[in-house]
Short mmCIF file of C-alpha atoms in Angstrom, two decimals:
data_model
loop_
_atom_site.label_atom_id
_atom_site.label_comp_id
_atom_site.label_asym_id
_atom_site.label_seq_id
_atom_site.Cartn_x
_atom_site.Cartn_y
_atom_site.Cartn_z
CA SER A 1 -6.40 -12.21 8.58
CA SER A 2 -3.75 -9.68 9.43
CA GLY A 3 -0.61 -9.28 7.37
CA ILE A 4 1.35 -9.04 10.63
CA ASN A 5 2.68 -12.18 12.27
CA ALA A 6 3.34 -11.67 16.00
CA GLU A 7 6.27 -14.08 16.07
CA TYR A 8 8.24 -11.84 13.68
CA GLY A 9 9.79 -8.66 14.98
CA VAL A 10 10.55 -5.53 13.01
CA ASN A 11 14.19 -6.58 12.59
CA VAL A 12 13.18 -9.91 11.03
CA CYS A 13 10.75 -8.23 8.60
CA GLU A 14 13.35 -5.63 7.69
CA GLU A 15 15.96 -8.33 7.02
CA ILE A 16 13.55 -10.26 4.77
CA LEU A 17 12.75 -7.12 2.79
CA LEU A 18 16.42 -6.23 2.52
CA THR A 19 17.51 -9.65 1.29
CA GLU A 20 14.53 -10.96 -0.65
CA GLY A 21 12.98 -7.63 -1.56
CA ASN A 22 16.29 -6.29 -2.85
CA LEU A 23 15.98 -3.05 -0.84
CA ARG A 24 19.61 -2.71 0.29
CA GLY A 25 20.55 0.93 0.69
CA ASN A 26 17.09 2.43 0.32
CA TYR A 27 14.91 0.52 2.78
CA GLY A 28 13.63 3.65 4.54
CA GLN A 29 12.88 5.44 1.29
CA ALA A 30 11.02 2.46 -0.14
CA ILE A 31 8.82 2.07 2.95
CA ALA A 32 8.12 5.82 3.16
CA HIS A 33 7.26 5.93 -0.55
CA ARG A 34 4.78 3.08 -0.15
CA LEU A 35 3.16 4.67 2.90
CA HIS A 36 2.49 7.85 0.93
CA SER A 37 0.05 5.90 -1.22
CA ILE A 38 -1.47 3.58 1.41
CA THR A 39 -5.16 2.76 1.12
CA ARG A 40 -7.83 1.63 3.57
CA ASP A 41 -7.62 -1.85 2.02
CA ASP A 42 -3.83 -1.93 2.61
CA ILE A 43 -4.31 -0.90 6.24
CA ARG A 44 -6.86 -3.68 6.72
CA TYR A 45 -4.58 -6.26 5.10
CA TYR A 46 -1.24 -5.28 6.66
CA PHE A 47 -2.38 -4.02 10.08
CA GLY A 48 -5.61 -5.97 10.63
CA VAL A 49 -7.78 -2.93 11.41
CA ASP A 50 -10.60 -1.19 9.60
CA VAL A 51 -10.52 2.58 9.29
CA SER A 52 -13.44 4.82 8.35
CA ASP A 53 -13.73 7.03 5.28
CA GLU A 54 -12.76 9.97 7.51
CA ASN A 55 -9.51 8.47 8.86
CA GLY A 56 -7.04 11.39 8.93
CA ILE A 57 -4.33 9.34 7.19
CA THR A 58 -2.84 11.76 4.67
CA THR A 59 -1.89 10.16 1.38
CA VAL A 60 -1.09 11.08 -2.22
CA SER A 61 -3.81 10.95 -4.87
CA GLU A 62 -3.31 8.37 -7.61
CA ASP A 63 -5.33 10.55 -9.98
CA MET A 64 -2.90 12.64 -12.01
CA SER A 65 -5.56 14.78 -13.71
CA PRO A 66 -4.63 18.48 -13.54
CA GLU A 67 -7.75 19.54 -11.63
CA VAL A 68 -7.57 17.06 -8.73
CA GLU A 69 -6.24 17.58 -5.24
CA ARG A 70 -2.72 16.06 -5.05
CA VAL A 71 -2.70 15.36 -1.31
CA LEU A 72 -5.75 13.65 0.17
CA PRO A 73 -6.71 14.21 3.82
CA ASN A 74 -7.85 10.58 4.19
CA ALA A 75 -6.56 7.26 2.88
CA PRO A 76 -9.06 6.11 0.23
CA SER A 77 -10.42 2.65 -0.55
CA ALA A 78 -8.38 0.85 -3.21
CA ASP A 79 -11.29 -0.83 -5.00
CA TYR A 80 -9.08 -3.79 -5.85
CA ASP A 81 -10.46 -6.48 -8.16
CA LYS A 82 -11.99 -9.02 -5.77
CA GLU A 83 -11.02 -11.95 -8.00
CA ILE A 84 -7.28 -11.27 -7.63
CA LEU A 85 -5.89 -13.16 -4.65
CA THR A 86 -2.45 -11.73 -3.85
CA GLN A 87 -1.58 -8.18 -2.75
CA ALA A 88 1.24 -7.92 -5.30
CA MET A 89 -1.07 -8.79 -8.18
CA LYS A 90 -3.77 -6.43 -6.88
CA GLN A 91 -1.22 -3.59 -6.90
CA LEU A 92 0.03 -4.50 -10.36
CA ASP A 93 -3.52 -4.68 -11.72
CA LYS A 94 -4.35 -1.28 -10.26
CA VAL A 95 -1.27 0.34 -11.82
CA LEU A 96 -1.71 -1.28 -15.22
CA SER A 97 -5.46 -0.53 -15.29
CA GLN A 98 -4.71 3.19 -15.04
CA ARG A 99 -2.45 3.27 -18.08
CA ASP A 100 -3.71 4.87 -21.27
#
């Protein structure tokens, strides 16, 4: 199912994020920051569409090794743990799994 609900408009979503997401003052920056690291799985969840490996959606690499390309030409798959049910916990797991 899509993460978008047709009965909500952009203004309603923005207001929810501002009040419950505690984004007052930096809403635009927070959304832009998140979009820089969007994955194919995120696109499927939030927008309800599948994109191919070659999707032309530029994003930042999560791999901080010195020899890797910092900007990727295509949004990658997230490879989230399939047993985790919520998007927030999937994101948290991915971040914590990459810690040394």
